[in-house]
PDB file of C-alpha atoms in Angstrom:
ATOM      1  CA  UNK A   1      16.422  15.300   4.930  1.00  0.00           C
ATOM      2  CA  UNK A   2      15.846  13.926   8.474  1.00  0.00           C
ATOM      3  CA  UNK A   3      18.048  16.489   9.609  1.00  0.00           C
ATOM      4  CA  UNK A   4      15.348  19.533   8.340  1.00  0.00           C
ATOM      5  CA  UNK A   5      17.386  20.909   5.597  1.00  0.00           C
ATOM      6  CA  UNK A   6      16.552  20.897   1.726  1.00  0.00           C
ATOM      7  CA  UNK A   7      18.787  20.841  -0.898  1.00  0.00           C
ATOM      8  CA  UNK A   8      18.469  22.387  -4.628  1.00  0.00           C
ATOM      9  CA  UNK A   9      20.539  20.868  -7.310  1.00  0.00           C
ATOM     10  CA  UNK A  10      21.431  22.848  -9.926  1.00  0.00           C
ATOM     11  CA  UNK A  11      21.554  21.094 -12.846  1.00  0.00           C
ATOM     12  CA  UNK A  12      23.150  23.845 -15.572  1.00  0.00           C
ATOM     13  CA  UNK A  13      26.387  24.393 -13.011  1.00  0.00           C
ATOM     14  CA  UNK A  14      26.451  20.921 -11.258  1.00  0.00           C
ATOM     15  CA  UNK A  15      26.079  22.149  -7.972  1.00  0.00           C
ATOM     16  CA  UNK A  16      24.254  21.316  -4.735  1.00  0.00           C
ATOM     17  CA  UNK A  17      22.853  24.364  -2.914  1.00  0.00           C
ATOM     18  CA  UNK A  18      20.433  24.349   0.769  1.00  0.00           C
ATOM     19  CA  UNK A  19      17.657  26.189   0.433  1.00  0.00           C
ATOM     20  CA  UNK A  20      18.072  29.727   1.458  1.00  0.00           C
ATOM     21  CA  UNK A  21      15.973  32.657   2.031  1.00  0.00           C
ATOM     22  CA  UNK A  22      16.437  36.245   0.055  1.00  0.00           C
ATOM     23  CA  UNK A  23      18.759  37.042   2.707  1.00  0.00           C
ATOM     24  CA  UNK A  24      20.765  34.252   1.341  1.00  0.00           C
ATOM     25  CA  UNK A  25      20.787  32.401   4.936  1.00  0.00           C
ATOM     26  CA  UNK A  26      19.717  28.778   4.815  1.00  0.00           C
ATOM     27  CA  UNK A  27      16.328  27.686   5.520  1.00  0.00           C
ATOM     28  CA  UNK A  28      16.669  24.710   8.512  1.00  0.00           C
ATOM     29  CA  UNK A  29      13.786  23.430  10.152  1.00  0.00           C
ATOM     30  CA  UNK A  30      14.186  22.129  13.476  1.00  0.00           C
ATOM     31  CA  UNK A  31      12.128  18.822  12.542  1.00  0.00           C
ATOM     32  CA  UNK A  32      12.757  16.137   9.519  1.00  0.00           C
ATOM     33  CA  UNK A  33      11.056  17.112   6.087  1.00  0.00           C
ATOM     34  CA  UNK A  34       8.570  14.326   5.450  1.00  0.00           C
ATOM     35  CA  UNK A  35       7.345  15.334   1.730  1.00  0.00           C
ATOM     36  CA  UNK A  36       8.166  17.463  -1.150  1.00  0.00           C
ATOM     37  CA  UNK A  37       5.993  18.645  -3.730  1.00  0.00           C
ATOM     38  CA  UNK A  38       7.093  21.329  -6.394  1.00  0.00           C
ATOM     39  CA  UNK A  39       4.669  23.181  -8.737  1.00  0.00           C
ATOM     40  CA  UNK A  40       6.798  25.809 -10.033  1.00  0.00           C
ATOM     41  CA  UNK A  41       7.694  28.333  -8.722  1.00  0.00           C
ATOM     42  CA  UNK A  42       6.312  27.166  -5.470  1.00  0.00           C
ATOM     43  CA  UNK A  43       7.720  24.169  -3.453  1.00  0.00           C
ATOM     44  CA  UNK A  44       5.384  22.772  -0.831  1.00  0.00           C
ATOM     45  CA  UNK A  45       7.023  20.714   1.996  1.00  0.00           C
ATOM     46  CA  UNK A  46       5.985  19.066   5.593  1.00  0.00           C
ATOM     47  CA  UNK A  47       7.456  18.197   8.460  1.00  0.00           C
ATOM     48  CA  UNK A  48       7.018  16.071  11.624  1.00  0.00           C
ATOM     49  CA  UNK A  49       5.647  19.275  13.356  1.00  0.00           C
ATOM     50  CA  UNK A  50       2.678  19.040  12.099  1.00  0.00           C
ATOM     51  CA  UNK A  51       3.384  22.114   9.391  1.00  0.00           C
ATOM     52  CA  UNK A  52       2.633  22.617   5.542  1.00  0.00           C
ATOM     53  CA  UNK A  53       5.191  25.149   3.989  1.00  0.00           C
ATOM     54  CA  UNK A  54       5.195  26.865   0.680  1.00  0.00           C
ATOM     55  CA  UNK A  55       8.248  28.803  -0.564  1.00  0.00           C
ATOM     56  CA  UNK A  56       8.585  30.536  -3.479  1.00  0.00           C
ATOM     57  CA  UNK A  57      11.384  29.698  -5.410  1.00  0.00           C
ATOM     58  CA  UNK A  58      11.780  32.632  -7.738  1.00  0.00           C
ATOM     59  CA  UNK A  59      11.626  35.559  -4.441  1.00  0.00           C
ATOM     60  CA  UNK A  60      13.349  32.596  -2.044  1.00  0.00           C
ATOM     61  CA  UNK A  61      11.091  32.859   0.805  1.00  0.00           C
ATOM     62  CA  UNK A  62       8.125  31.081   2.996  1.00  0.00           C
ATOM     63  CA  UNK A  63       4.661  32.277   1.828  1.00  0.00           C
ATOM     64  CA  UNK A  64       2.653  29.585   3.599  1.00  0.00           C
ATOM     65  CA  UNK A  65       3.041  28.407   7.320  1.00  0.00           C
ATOM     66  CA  UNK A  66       0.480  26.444   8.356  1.00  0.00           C
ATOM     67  CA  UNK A  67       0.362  24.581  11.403  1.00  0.00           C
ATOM     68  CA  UNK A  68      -1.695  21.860  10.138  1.00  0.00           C
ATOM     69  CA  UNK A  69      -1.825  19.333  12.655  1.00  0.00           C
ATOM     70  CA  UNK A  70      -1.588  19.978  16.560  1.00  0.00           C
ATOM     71  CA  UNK A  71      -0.548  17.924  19.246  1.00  0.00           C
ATOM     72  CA  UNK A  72      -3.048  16.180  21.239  1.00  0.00           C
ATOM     73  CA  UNK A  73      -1.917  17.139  24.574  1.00  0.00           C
ATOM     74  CA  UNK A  74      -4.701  14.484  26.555  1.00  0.00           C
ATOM     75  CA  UNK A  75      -3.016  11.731  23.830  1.00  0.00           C
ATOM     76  CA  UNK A  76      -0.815  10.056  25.923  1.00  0.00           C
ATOM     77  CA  UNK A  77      -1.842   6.303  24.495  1.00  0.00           C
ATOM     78  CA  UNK A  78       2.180   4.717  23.189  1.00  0.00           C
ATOM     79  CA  UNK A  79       0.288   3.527  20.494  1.00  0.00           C
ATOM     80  CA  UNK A  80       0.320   7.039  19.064  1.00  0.00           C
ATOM     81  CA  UNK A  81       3.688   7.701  19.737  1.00  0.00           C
ATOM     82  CA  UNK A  82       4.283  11.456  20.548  1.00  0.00           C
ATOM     83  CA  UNK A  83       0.979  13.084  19.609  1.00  0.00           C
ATOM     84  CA  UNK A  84       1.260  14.523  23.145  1.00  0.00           C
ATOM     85  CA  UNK A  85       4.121  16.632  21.434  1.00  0.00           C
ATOM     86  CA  UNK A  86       3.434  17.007  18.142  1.00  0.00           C
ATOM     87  CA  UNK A  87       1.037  15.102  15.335  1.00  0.00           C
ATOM     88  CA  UNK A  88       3.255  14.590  12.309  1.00  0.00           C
ATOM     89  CA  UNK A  89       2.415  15.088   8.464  1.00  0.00           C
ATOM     90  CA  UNK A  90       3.345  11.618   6.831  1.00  0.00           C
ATOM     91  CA  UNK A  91       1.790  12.741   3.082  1.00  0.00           C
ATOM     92  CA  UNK A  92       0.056  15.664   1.543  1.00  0.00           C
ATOM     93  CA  UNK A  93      -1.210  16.504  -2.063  1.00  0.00           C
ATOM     94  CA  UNK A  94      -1.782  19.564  -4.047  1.00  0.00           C
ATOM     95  CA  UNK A  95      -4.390  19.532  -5.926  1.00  0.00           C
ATOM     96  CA  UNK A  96      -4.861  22.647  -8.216  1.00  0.00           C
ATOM     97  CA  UNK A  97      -8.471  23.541  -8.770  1.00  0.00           C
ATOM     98  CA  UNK A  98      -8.289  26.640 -11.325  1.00  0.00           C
ATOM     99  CA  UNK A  99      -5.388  29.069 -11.784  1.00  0.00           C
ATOM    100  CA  UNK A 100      -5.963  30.553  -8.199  1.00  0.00           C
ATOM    101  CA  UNK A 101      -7.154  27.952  -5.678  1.00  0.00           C
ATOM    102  CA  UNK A 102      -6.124  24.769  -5.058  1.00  0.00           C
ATOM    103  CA  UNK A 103      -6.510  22.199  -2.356  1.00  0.00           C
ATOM    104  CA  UNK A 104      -3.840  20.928   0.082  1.00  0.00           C
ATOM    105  CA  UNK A 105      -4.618  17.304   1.973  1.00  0.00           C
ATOM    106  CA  UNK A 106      -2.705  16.331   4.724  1.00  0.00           C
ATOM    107  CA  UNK A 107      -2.392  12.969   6.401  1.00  0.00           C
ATOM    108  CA  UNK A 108      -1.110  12.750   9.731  1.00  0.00           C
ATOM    109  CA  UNK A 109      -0.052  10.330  12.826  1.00  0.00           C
ATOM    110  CA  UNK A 110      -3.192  11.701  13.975  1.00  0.00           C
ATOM    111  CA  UNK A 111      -4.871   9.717  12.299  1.00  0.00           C
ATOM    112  CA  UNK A 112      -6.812  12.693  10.774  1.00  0.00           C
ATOM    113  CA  UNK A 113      -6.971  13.825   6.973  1.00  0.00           C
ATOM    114  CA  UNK A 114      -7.270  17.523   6.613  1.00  0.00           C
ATOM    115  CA  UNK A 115      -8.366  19.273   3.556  1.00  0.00           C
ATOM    116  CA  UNK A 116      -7.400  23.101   3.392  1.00  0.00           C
ATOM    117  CA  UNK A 117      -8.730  25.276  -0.052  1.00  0.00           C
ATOM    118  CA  UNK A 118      -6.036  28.044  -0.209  1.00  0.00           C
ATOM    119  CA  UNK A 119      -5.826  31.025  -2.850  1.00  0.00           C
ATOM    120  CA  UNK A 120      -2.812  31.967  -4.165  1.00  0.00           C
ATOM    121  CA  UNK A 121      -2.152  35.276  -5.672  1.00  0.00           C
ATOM    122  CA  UNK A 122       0.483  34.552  -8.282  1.00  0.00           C
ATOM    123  CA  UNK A 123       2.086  38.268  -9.198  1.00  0.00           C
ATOM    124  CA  UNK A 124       2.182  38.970  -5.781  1.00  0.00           C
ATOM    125  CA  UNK A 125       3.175  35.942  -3.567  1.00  0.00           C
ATOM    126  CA  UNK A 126       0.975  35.844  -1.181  1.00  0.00           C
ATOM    127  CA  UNK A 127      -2.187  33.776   0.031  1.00  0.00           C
ATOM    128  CA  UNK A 128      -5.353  35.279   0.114  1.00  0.00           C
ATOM    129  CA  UNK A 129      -7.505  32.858   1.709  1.00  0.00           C
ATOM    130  CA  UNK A 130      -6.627  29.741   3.699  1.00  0.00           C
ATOM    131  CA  UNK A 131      -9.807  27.899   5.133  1.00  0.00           C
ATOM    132  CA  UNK A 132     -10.241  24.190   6.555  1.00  0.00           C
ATOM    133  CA  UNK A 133     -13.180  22.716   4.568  1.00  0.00           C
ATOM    134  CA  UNK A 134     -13.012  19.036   5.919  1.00  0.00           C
ATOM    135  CA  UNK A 135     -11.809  17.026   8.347  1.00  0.00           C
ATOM    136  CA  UNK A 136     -11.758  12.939   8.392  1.00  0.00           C
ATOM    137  CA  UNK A 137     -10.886  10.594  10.624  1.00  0.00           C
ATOM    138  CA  UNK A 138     -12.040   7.470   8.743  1.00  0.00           C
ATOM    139  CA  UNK A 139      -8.458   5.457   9.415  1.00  0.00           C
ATOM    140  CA  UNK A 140      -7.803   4.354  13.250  1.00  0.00           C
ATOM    141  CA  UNK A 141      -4.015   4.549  13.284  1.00  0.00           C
ATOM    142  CA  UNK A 142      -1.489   6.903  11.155  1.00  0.00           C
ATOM    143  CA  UNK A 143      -2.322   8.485   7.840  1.00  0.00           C
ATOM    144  CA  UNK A 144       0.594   7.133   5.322  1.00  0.00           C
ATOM    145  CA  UNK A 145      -0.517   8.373   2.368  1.00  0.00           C
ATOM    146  CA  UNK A 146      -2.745  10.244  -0.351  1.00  0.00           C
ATOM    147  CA  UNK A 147      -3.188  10.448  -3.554  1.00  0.00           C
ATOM    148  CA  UNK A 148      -6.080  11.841  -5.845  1.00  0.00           C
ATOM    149  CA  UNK A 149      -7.635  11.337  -9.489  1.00  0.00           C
ATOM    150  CA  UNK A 150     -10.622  10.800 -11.613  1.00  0.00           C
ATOM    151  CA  UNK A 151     -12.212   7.649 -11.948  1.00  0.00           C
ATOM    152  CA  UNK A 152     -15.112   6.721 -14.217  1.00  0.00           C
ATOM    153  CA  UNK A 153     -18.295   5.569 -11.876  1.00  0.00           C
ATOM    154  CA  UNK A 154     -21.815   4.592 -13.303  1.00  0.00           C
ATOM    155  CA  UNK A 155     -20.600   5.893 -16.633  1.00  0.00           C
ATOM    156  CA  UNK A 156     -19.589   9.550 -15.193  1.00  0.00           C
ATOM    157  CA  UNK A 157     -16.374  10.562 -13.998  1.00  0.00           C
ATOM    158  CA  UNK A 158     -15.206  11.171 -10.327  1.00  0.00           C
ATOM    159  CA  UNK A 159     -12.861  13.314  -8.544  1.00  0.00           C
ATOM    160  CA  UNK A 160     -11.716  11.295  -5.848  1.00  0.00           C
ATOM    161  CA  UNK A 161      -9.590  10.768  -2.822  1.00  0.00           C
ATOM    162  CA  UNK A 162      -7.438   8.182  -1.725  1.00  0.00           C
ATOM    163  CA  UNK A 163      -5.865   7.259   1.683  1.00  0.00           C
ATOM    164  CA  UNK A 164      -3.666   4.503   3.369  1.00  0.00           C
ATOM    165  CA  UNK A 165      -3.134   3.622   6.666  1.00  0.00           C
ATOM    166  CA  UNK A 166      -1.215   2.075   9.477  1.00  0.00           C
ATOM    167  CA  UNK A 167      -4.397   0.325  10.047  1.00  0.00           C
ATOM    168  CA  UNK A 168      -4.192  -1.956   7.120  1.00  0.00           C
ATOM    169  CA  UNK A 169      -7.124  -0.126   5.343  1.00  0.00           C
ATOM    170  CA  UNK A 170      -7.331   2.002   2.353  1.00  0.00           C
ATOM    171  CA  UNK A 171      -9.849   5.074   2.015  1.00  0.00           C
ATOM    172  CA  UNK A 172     -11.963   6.556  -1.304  1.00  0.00           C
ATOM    173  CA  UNK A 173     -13.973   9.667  -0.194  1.00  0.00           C
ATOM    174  CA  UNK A 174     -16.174  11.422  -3.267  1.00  0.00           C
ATOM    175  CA  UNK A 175     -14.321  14.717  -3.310  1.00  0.00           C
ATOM    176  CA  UNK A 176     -18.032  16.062  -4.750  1.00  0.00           C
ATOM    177  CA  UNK A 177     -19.289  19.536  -4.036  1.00  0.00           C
ATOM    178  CA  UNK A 178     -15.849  19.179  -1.450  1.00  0.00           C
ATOM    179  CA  UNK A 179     -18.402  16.948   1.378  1.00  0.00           C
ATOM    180  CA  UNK A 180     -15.637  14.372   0.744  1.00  0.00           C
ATOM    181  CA  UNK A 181     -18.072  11.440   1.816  1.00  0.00           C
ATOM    182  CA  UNK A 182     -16.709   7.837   2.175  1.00  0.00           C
ATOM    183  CA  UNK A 183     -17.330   5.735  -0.932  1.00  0.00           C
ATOM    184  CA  UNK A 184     -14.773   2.460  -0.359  1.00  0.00           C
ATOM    185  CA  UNK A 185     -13.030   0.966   2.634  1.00  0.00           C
ATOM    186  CA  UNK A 186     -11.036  -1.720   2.022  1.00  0.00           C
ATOM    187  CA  UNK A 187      -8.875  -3.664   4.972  1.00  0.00           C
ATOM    188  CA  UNK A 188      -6.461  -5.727   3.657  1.00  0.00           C
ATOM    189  CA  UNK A 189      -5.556  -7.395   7.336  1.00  0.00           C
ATOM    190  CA  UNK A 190      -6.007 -11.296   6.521  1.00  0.00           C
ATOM    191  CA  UNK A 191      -4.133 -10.901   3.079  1.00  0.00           C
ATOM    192  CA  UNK A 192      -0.885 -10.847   4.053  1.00  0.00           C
ATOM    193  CA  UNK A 193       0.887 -13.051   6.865  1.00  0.00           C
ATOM    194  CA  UNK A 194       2.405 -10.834  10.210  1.00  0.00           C
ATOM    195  CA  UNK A 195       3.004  -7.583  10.850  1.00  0.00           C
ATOM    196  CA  UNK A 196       2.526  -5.118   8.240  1.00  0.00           C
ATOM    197  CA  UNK A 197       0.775  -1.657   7.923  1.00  0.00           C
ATOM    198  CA  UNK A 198       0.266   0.180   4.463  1.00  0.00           C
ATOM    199  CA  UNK A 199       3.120   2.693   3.571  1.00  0.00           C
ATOM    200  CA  UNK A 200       2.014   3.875  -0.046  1.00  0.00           C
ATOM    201  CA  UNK A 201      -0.550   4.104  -2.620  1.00  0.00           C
ATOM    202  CA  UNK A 202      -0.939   5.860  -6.339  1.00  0.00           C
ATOM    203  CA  UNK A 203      -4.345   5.381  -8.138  1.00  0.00           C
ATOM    204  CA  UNK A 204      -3.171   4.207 -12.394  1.00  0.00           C
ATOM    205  CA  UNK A 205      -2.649   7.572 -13.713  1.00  0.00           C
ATOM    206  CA  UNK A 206      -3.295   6.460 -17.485  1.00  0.00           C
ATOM    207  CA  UNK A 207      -3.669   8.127 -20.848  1.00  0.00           C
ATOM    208  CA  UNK A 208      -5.818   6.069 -23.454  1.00  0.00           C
ATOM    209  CA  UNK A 209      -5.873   2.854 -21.033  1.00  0.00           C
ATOM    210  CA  UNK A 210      -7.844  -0.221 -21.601  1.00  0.00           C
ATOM    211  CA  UNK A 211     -11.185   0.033 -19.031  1.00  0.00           C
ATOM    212  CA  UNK A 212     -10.417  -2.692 -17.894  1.00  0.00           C
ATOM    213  CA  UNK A 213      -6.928  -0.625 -16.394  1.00  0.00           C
ATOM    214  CA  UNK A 214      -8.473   2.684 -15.622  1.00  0.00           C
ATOM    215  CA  UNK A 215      -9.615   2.245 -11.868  1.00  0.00           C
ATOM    216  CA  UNK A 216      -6.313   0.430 -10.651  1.00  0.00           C
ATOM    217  CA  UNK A 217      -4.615   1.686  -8.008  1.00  0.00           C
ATOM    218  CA  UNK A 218      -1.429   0.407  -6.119  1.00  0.00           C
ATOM    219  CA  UNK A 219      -0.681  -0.005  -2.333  1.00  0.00           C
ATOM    220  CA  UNK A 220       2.744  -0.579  -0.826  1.00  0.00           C
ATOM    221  CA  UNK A 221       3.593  -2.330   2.582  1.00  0.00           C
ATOM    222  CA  UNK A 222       6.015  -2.424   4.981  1.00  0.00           C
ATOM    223  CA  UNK A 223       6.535  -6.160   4.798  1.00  0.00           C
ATOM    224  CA  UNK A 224       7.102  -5.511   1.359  1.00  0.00           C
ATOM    225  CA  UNK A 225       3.887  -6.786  -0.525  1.00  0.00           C
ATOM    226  CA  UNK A 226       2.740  -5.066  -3.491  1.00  0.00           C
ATOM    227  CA  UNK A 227      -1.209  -4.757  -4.141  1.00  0.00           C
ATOM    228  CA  UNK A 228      -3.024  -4.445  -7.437  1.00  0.00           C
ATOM    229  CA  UNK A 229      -6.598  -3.280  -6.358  1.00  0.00           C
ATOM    230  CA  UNK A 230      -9.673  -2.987  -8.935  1.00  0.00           C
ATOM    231  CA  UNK A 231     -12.010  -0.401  -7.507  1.00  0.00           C
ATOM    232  CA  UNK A 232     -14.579  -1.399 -10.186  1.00  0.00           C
ATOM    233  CA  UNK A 233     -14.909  -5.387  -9.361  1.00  0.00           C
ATOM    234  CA  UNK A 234     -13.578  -5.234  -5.783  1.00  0.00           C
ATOM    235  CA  UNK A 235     -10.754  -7.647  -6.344  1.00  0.00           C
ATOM    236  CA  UNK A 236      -7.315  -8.058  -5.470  1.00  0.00           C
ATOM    237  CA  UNK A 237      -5.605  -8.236  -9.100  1.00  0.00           C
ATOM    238  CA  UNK A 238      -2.047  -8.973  -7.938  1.00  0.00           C
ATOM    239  CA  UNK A 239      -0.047  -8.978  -4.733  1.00  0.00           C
ATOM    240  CA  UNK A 240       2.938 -10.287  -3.879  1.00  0.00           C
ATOM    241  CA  UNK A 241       6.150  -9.169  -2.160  1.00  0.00           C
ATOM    242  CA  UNK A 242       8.612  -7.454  -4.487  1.00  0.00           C
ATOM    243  CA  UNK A 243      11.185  -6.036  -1.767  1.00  0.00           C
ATOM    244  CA  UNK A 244      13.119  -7.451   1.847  1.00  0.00           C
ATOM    245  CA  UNK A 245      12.207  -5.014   3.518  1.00  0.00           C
ATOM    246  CA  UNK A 246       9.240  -2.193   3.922  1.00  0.00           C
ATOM    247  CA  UNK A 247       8.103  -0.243   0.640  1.00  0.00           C
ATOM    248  CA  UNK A 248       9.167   3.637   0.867  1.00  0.00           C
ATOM    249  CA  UNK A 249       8.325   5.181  -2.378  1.00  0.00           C
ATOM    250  CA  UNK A 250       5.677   4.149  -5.185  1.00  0.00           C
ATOM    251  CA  UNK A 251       4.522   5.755  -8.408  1.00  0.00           C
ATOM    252  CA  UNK A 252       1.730   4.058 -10.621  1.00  0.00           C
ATOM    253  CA  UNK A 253       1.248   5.325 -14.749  1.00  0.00           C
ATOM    254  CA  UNK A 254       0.079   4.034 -17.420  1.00  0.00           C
ATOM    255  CA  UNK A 255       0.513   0.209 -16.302  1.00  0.00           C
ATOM    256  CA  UNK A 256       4.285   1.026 -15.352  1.00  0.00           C
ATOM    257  CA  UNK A 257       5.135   1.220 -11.321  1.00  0.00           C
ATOM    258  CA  UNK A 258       7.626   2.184 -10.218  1.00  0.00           C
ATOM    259  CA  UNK A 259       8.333   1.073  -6.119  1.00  0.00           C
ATOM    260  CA  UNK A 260      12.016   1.804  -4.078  1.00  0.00           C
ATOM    261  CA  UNK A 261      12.243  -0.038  -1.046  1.00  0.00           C
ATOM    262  CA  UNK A 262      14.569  -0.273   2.629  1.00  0.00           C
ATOM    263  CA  UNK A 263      16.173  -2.676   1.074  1.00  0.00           C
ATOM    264  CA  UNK A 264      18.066  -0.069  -1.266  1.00  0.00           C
ATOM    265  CA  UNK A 265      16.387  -1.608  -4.436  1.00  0.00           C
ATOM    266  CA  UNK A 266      14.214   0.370  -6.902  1.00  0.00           C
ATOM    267  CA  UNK A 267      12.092  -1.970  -8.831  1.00  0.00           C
ATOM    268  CA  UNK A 268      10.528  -0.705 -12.820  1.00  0.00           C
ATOM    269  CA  UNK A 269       7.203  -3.304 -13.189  1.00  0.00           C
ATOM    270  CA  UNK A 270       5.175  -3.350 -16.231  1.00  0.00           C
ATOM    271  CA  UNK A 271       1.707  -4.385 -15.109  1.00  0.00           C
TER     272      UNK A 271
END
């Protein structure tokens, strides 16, 4: 919530619990929770602080605190916003490399992407290693959000990176040998009409797809245009506004996406 508190639902008994720490007191973070991401037993969450959590939901407690994103203290510019006090996280991803490391991304109003390999030891709870291996600032305005998959390139497969932006662009860095290197920018500023910026994006995650469907991905906006973008021919397969008002959630697989919007309407589109 906007508020900083989490809640668990319980499922089994019906009930709604905040989450609380093994001394049963509630976990409440001074600043709004931006994004959840759970990957049992751990839940990974970010706030307009600038931190990256991870609590462990079988021992109910923080293992991670990572400050991921400072303020800019010199940043002063309105433009920003606040960065002078603090450089919110507007997305991250978890991306699991083997059964101990795995890679958190952040995107920030920073404008910066940050890529952090951690390692995890399981039995015990605790992280072994936590090391910055990259740090982009390809976008010129806030970092919306991320997303990651493989796509097939020159007949061999890629691991890569997405991004979004308040800047109307959209990101694809080569996540090879982790160098990250920029492979596609796309600015989508004279497609739509007005003020917009670019709120979401989900590459197609697909399972026995067509080609032809296999390096889709989907961008939201807040005026409320959906994109259909083709990586492989560099064309704009569909767009057209789906909701009144900005896009706030979107989820693309296997040709189905799924988008909610301000407008309190969740829209189910077969592509």
């Amino acid at each position: 919530t906007l508020s900083g508190k989490i809640f668990l639902y319980d499922y089994n008994n019906k009930h709604l619990n905040t989450l609380q720490n093994n001394n049963n007191d509630n976990i409440d973070n001074k600043e709004a929770i931006t994004c959840l991401r759970f990957l049992y037993p751990n839940l990974y969450f970010s706030d307009t602080g600038g931190h990256i959590y991870i609590y462990n939901t079988n021992d109910k407690c923080i293992i991670y605190n990572n400050l991921a994103h400072k303020p800019q203290k010199d940043n002063t510019n309105i433009e920003f916003g606040s960065l002078s006090i603090k450089s919110e996280v507007w997305s991250f991803l978890v991306h699991e490399i083997n059964n101990e490391y795995c890679y958190i991304v952040t995107g920030s109003e920073d404008q910066k992407i940050r890529i952090w390999k951690i390692k995890i030891i399981s039995e015990k709870n605790i992280i072994k290693e936590n090391k910055l291996i990259k740090e982009i600032k390809e976008h010129k305005y806030a970092v919306t959000c991320l997303d990651w998959t493989s796509i097939k390139c020159n007949n061999m497969m890629k691991e890569v990176l997405l991004s979004c932006s308040d800047d109307k662009t959209i990101n694809i860095f080569d996540s090879f040998e982790e160098k990250f290197n920029l492979i596609l920018k796309v600015d989508f500023s004279k497609c739509i009409w007005g003020f917009f910026t670019l709120t979401y994006c989900s590459f197609n995650k697909y399972e026995g797809l067509n080609d032809e469907n296999k390096n889709l991905l989907c961008i939201g906006t807040q005026a409320g245009y959906l994109i259909i973008y083709d990586i492989s021919t560099k064309n704009i397969k569909f767009m057209e506004k789906i909701h009144y008002g900005g896009i706030e959630g979107l989820f693309f697989e296997n040709n189905i996406i799924s988008t909610c919007g301000n407008d309190n309407i969740i829209n189910i589109i077969e592509f």
